[in-house]
Coordinates of C-alpha atoms in Angstrom, one line a residue:
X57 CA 218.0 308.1 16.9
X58 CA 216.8 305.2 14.6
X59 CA 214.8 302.7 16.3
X60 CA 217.1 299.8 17.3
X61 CA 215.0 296.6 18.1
X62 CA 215.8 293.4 19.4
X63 CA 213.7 291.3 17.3
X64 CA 211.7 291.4 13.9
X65 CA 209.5 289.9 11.5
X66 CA 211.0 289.9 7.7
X67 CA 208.7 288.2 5.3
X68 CA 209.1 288.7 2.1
X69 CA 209.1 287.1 -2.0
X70 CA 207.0 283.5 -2.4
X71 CA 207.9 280.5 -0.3
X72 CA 209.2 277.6 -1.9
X73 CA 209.8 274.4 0.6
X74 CA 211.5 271.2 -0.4
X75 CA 208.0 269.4 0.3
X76 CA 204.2 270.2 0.8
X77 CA 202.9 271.9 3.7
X78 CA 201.2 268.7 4.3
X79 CA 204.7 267.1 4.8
X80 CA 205.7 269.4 7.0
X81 CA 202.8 269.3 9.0
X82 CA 202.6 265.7 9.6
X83 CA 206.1 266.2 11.0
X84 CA 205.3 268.3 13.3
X85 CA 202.1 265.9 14.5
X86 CA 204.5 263.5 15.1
X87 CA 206.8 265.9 16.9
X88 CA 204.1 267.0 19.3
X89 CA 203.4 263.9 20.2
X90 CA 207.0 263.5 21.3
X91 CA 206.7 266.8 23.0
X92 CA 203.3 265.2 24.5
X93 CA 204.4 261.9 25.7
X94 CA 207.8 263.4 27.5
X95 CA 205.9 266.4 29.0
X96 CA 207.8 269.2 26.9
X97 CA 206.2 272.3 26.4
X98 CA 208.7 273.7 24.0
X99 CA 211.2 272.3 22.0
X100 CA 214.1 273.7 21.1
X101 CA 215.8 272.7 17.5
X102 CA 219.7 274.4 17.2
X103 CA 220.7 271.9 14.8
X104 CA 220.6 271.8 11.1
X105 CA 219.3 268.8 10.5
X106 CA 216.2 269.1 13.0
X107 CA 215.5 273.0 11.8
X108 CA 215.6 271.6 8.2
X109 CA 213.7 268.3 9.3
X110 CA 210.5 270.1 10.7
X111 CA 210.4 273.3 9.0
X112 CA 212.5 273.1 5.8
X113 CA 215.0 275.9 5.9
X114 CA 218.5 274.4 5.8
X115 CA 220.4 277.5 7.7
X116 CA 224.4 278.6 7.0
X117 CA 225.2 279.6 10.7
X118 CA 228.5 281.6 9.6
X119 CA 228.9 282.1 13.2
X120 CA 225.6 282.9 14.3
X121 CA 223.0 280.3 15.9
X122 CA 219.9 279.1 14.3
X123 CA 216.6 277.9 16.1
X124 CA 213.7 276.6 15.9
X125 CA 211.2 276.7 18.4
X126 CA 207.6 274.4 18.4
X127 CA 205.1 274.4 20.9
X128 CA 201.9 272.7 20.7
X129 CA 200.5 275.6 18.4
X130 CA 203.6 277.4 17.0
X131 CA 206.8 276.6 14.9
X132 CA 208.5 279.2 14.3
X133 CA 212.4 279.7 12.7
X134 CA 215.0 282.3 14.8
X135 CA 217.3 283.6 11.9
X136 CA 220.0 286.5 12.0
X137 CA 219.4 289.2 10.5
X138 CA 222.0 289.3 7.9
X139 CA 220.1 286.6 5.8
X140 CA 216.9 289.3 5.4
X141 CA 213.8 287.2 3.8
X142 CA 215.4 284.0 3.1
X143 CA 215.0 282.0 5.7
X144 CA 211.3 282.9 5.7
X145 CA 210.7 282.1 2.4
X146 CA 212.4 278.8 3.0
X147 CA 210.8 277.3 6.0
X148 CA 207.0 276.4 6.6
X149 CA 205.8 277.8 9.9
X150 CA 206.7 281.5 11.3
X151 CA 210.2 283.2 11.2
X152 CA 211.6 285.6 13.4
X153 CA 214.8 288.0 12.5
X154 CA 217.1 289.0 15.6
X155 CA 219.1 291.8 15.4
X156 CA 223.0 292.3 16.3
X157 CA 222.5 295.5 18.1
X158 CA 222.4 293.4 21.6
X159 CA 224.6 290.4 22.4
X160 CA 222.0 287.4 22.9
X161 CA 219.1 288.7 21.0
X162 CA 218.9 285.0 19.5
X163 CA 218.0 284.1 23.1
X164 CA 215.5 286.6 23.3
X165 CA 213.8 286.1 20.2
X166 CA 213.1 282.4 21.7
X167 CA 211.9 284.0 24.5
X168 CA 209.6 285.5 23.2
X169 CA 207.9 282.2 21.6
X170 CA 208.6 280.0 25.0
X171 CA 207.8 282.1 27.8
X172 CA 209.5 281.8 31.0
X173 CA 209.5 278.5 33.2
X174 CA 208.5 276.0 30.6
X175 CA 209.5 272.2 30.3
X176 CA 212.2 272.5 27.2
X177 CA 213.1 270.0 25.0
X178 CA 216.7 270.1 23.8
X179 CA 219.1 268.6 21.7
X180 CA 221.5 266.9 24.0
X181 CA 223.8 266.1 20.7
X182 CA 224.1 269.0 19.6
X183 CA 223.6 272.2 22.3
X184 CA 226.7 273.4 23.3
X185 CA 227.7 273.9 27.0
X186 CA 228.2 277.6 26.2
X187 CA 224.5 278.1 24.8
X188 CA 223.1 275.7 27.4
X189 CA 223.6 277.9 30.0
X190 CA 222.4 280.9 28.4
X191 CA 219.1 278.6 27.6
X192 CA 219.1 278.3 31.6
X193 CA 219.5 281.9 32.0
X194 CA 217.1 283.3 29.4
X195 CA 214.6 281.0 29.4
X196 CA 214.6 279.8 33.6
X197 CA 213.4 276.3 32.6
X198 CA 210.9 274.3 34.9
X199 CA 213.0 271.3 33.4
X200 CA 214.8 270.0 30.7
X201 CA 214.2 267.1 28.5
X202 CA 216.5 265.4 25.8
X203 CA 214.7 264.9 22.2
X204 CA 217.1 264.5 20.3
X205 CA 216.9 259.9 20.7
X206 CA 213.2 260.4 19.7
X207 CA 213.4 263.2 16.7
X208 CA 216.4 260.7 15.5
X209 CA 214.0 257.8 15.8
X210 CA 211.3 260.3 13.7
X211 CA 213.7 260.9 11.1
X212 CA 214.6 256.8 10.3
X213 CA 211.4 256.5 8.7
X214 CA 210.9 257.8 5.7
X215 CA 207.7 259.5 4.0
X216 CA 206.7 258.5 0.7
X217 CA 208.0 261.9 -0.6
X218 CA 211.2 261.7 1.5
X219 CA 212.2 258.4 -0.7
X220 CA 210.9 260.1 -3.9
X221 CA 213.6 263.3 -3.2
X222 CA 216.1 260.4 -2.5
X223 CA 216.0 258.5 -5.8
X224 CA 215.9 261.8 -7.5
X225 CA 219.6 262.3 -5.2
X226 CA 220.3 258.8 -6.2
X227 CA 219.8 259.5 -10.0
X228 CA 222.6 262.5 -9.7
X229 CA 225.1 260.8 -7.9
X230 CA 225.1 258.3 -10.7
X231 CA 225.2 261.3 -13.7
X232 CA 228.3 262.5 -11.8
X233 CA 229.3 258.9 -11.7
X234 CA 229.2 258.6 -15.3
X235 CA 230.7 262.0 -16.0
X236 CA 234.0 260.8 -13.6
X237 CA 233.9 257.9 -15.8
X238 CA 234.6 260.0 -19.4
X239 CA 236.7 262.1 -17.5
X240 CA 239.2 259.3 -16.2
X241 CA 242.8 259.2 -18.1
X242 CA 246.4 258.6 -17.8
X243 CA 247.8 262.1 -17.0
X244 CA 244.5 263.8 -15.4
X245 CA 244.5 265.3 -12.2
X246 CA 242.3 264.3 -9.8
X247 CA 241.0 267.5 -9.4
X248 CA 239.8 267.7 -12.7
X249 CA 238.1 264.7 -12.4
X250 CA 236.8 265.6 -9.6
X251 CA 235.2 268.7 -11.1
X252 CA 233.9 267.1 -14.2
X253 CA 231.5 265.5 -11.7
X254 CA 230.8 268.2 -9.5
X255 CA 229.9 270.0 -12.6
X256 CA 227.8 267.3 -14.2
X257 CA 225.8 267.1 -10.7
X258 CA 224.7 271.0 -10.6
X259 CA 223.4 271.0 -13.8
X260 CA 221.6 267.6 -13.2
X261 CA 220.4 269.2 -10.3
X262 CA 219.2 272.5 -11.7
X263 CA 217.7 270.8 -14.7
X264 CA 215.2 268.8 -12.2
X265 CA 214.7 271.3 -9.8
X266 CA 214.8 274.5 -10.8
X267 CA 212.9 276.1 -8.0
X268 CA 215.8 274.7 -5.2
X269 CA 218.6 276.4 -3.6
X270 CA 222.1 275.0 -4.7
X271 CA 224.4 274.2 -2.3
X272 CA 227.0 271.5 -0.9
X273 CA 227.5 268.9 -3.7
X274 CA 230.9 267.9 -4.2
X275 CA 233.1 264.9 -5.4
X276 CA 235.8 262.9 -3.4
X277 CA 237.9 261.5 -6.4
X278 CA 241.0 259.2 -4.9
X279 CA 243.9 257.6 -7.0
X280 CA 246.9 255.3 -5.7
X281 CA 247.8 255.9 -2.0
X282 CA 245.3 258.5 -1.4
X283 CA 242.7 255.7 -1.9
X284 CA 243.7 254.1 1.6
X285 CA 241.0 256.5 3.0
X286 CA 237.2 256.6 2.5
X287 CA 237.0 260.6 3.0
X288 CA 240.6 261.7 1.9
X289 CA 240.3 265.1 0.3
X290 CA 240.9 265.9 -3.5
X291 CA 244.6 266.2 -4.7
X292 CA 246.2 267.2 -7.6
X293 CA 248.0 264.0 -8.4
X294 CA 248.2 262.6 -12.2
X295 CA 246.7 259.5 -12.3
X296 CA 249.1 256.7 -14.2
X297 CA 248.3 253.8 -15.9
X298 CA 247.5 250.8 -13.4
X299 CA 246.2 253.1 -10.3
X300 CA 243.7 252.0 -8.4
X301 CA 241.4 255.2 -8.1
X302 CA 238.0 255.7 -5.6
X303 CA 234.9 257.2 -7.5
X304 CA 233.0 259.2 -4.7
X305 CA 230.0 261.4 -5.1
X306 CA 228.0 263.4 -3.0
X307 CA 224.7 265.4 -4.5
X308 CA 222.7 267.3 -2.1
X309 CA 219.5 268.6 -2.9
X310 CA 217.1 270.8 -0.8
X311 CA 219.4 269.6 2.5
X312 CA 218.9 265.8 1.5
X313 CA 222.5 264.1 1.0
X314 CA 223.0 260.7 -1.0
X315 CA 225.9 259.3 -2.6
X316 CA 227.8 257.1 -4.9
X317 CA 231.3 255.2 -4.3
X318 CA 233.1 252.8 -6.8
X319 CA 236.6 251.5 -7.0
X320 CA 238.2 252.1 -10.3
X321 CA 241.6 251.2 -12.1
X322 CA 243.3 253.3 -14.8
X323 CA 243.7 251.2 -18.0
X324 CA 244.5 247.8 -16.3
X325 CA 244.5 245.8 -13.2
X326 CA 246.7 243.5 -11.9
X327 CA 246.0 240.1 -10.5
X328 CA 246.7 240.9 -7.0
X329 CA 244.0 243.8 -7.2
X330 CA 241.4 241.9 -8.9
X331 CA 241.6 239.3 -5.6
X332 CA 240.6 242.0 -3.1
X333 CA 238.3 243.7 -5.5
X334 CA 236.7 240.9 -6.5
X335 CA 236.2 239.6 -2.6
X336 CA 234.8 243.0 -1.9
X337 CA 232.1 243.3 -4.8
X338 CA 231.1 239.4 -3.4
X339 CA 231.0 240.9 -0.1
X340 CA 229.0 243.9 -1.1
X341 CA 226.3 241.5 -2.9
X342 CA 225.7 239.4 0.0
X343 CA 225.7 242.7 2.1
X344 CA 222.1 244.1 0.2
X345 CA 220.7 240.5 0.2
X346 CA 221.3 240.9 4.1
X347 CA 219.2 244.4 4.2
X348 CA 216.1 243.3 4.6
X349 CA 213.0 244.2 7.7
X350 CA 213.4 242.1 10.5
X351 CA 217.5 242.0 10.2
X352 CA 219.1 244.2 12.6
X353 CA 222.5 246.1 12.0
X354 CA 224.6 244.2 14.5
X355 CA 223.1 240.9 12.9
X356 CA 224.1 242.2 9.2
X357 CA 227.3 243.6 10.7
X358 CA 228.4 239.8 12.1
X359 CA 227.4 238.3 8.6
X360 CA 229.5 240.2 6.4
X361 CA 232.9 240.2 9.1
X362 CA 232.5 236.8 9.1
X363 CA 232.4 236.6 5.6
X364 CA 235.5 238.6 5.3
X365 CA 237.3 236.2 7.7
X366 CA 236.5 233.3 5.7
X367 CA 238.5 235.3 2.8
X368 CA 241.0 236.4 5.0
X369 CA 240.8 240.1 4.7
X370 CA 238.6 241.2 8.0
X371 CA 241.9 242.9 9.4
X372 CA 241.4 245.0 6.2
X373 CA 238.2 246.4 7.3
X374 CA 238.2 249.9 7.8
X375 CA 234.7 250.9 9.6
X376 CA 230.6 250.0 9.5
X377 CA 229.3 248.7 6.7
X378 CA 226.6 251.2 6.0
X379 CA 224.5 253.7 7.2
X380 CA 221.0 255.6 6.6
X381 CA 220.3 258.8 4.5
X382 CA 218.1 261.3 5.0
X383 CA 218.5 265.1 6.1
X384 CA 221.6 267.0 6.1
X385 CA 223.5 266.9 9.1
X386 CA 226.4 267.1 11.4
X387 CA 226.6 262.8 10.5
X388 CA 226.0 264.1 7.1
X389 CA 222.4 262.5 6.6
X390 CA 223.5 259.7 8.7
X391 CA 221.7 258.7 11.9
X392 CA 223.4 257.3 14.7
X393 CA 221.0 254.7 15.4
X394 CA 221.1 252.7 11.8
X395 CA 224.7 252.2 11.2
X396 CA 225.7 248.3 10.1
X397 CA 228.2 248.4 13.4
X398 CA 228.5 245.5 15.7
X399 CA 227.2 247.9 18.2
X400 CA 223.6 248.5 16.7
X401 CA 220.9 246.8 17.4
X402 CA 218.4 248.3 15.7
X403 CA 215.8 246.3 13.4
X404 CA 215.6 247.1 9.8
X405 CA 212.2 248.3 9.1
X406 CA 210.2 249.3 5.7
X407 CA 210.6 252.6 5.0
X408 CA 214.0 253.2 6.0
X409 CA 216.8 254.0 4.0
X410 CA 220.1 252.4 4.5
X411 CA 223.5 251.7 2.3
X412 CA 225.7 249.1 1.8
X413 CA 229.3 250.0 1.6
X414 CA 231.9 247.5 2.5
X415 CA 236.2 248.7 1.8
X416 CA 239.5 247.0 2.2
X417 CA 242.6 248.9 2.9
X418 CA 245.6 247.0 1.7
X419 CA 248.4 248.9 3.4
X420 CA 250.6 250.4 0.7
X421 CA 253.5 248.4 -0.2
X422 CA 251.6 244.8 -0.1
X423 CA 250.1 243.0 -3.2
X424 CA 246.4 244.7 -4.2
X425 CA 247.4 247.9 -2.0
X426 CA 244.8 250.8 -1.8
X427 CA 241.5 250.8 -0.6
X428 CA 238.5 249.1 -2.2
X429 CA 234.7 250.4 -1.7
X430 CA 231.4 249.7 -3.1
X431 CA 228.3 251.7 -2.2
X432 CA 224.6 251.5 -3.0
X433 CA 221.6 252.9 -1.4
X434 CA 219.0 250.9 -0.6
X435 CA 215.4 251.4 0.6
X436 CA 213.7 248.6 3.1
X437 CA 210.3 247.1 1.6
X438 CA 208.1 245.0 3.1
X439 CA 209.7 242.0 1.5
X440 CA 213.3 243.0 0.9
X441 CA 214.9 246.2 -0.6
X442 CA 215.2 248.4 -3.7
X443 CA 218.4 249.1 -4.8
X444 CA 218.5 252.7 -6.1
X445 CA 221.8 252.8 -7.2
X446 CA 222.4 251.9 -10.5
X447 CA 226.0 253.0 -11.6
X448 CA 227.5 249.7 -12.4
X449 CA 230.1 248.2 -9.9
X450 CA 233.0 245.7 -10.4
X451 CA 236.1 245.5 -12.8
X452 CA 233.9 244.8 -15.7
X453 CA 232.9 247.9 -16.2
X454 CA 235.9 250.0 -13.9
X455 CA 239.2 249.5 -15.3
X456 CA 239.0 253.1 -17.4
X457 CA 240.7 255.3 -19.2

């Protein structure tokens, strides 16, 4: 009978990686000093965002797990068979295929990079209950540490080349910007919109890099009601003349998300709109001339709310004002620790990467009603910020169509 084995190596075709090796590989010095300080002998990666993070390949679990496992000389990628060569191709560092012919073959493949009775490092955000206990009965850990505070940490600060793949995501989001712009007119769907943008964005991206994998860009495009939320899905709803519509886009590229958000009006505006929107773009100014080192996100967070009482509109705030970008993830390139909530207290530094997003919701039925949202991206600098955003907000250049 054919041989049936647990575990293989399947490299094959040229590997093409988001970044240089040498990116990578400063990464991973940085992660094993991590490991060295908390006394782990092998970490663990299941999540996207850490497998893409240190080793490139951005994984599509379809109902199969992912790994990545580093120890103070290895990195290597655990991938399901199904996806052959890819993953190899894609990631810097070793890859190992397991098979289906055993249940928990993914947990032996690990195996066989850990060795028994080591100090693991996990992802206490991310591992499941289910597949922590089959990491206790596969791997019989001496103890267990949770990375995932420090790798987050790691991640906040970005390389030169990081920022350089970010402006590029910047650049699209605006293209599909201006695409949903030509595309905006009494009696169009938003779905069409919506696509026009999408569109726009693939072919933006493909043009500037070629050798990528596509993947994940979309377009949140809002009109009338359906405005009152910041992540309400795409409808089919003909936009009329006065709407108030929310321009969103989303371009990832090589597993790094970025975005664009404008409010919009069809043909005209009335007064009552213009008051909120107007008191939101104010509000979004003075928000990036707050984003600067030294300023933490509680700090920022208190500034612009009490801004927004003075106008009389704070019970109109919907959520944070801001948050990082970065690496694909399950917070969709956002890290927990840099959101502008009242409830962070971390310190702007240079290098990070941070937004600046404030919205109104104006509960349908009242004067202005819909919701109002502005959104640049911003990188820290040693003396302020650069705004890489440069889709132009406010009603000048917004009431469309």
């Amino acid at each position: 009978m054919t041989e049936r084995p647990q575990q293989y190596r399947f490299h094959q075709g040229d590997r093409v990686l988001p970044f240089a090796a040498s990116e990578y590989d400063a990464r991973l010095a940085g992660l094993r000093q991590i490991m060295a300080d908390q006394g782990v002998e092998a970490a663990i990666f299941t999540s996207m965002h850490n497998i893409a993070y240190y080793s490139g390949f951005l994984y599509c679990s379809f109902g199969r797990p992912y790994g990545l496992v580093v120890t103070p000389t290895q990195s290597v990628t655990i991938s399901a068979g199904i996806d052959a060569g890819q993953p190899w191709r894609r990631c810097h560092g070793d890859n190992i295929t397991y098979t289906d012919w055993q249940r928990d073959n993914y947990w032996r493949a690990i195996l066989s990079v850990t060795g028994p009775g080591r100090v693991i490092g996990y992802e206490g955000d991310h591992l499941t209950l289910l597949q922590s206990q089959k990491l206790d009965a596969f791997l019989s850990p001496k103890a267990k540490v949770d990375i995932a505070p420090a790798t987050m940490k790691s991640r906040m600060m970005k390389s030169k080349a990081e920022i350089e793949l970010i402006i590029h995501g910047a650049n699209v989001a605006d293209v599909g910007g201006f695409a949903i712009r030509e595309a905006v007119k009494e009696g169009a769907r938003e779905i069409d919109v919506a696509m026009a943008g999408r569109d726009a964005m693939e072919l933006e991206i493909a043009r500037r890099f070629p050798d990528a994998e596509y993947r994940d860009t979309w377009v949140w495009f809002q009109s009338g009601i359906n405005t009152d939320g910041a992540h309400n899905p795409v409808t089919a709803r003909k936009l009329q003349r006065g709407d108030i519509l929310s321009l969103n886009t989303f371009p990832m590229i090589s597993g790094y998300y970025t975005a664009l958000e404008r409010t919009m009006f069809v043909g005209e505006c009335d007064a009552a709109s213009r008051r909120i929107w107007d008191i939101n773009v104010a509000a979004h100014e003075y928000g990036i001339s707050l984003l600067k080192p030294g300023a933490s996100c509680a700090e920022v967070t208190q500034k612009l709310n009490t801004f927004f009482e003075e106008h009389q509109v704070l019970q109109y705030r919907t959520f944070g004002y801001g948050h990082s970008f970065g690496v694909l993830s399950h917070y969709y390139g956002r890290e927990a620790g840099l959101e502008l909530r009242e409830d962070i207290d971390t310190v702007l530094e240079p290098g990070m990467v941070i937004s600046m997003e404030p919205m109104l919701t104006i509960p349908d039925g009242q004067p202005g009603a819909g919701g109002y949202r502005e959104h640049d991206i911003l990188v820290i600098t040693e003396d302020g910020n650069i705004d890489i955003t440069k889709y132009p907000y406010g009603p000048d250049f917004n009431i469309v169509g």
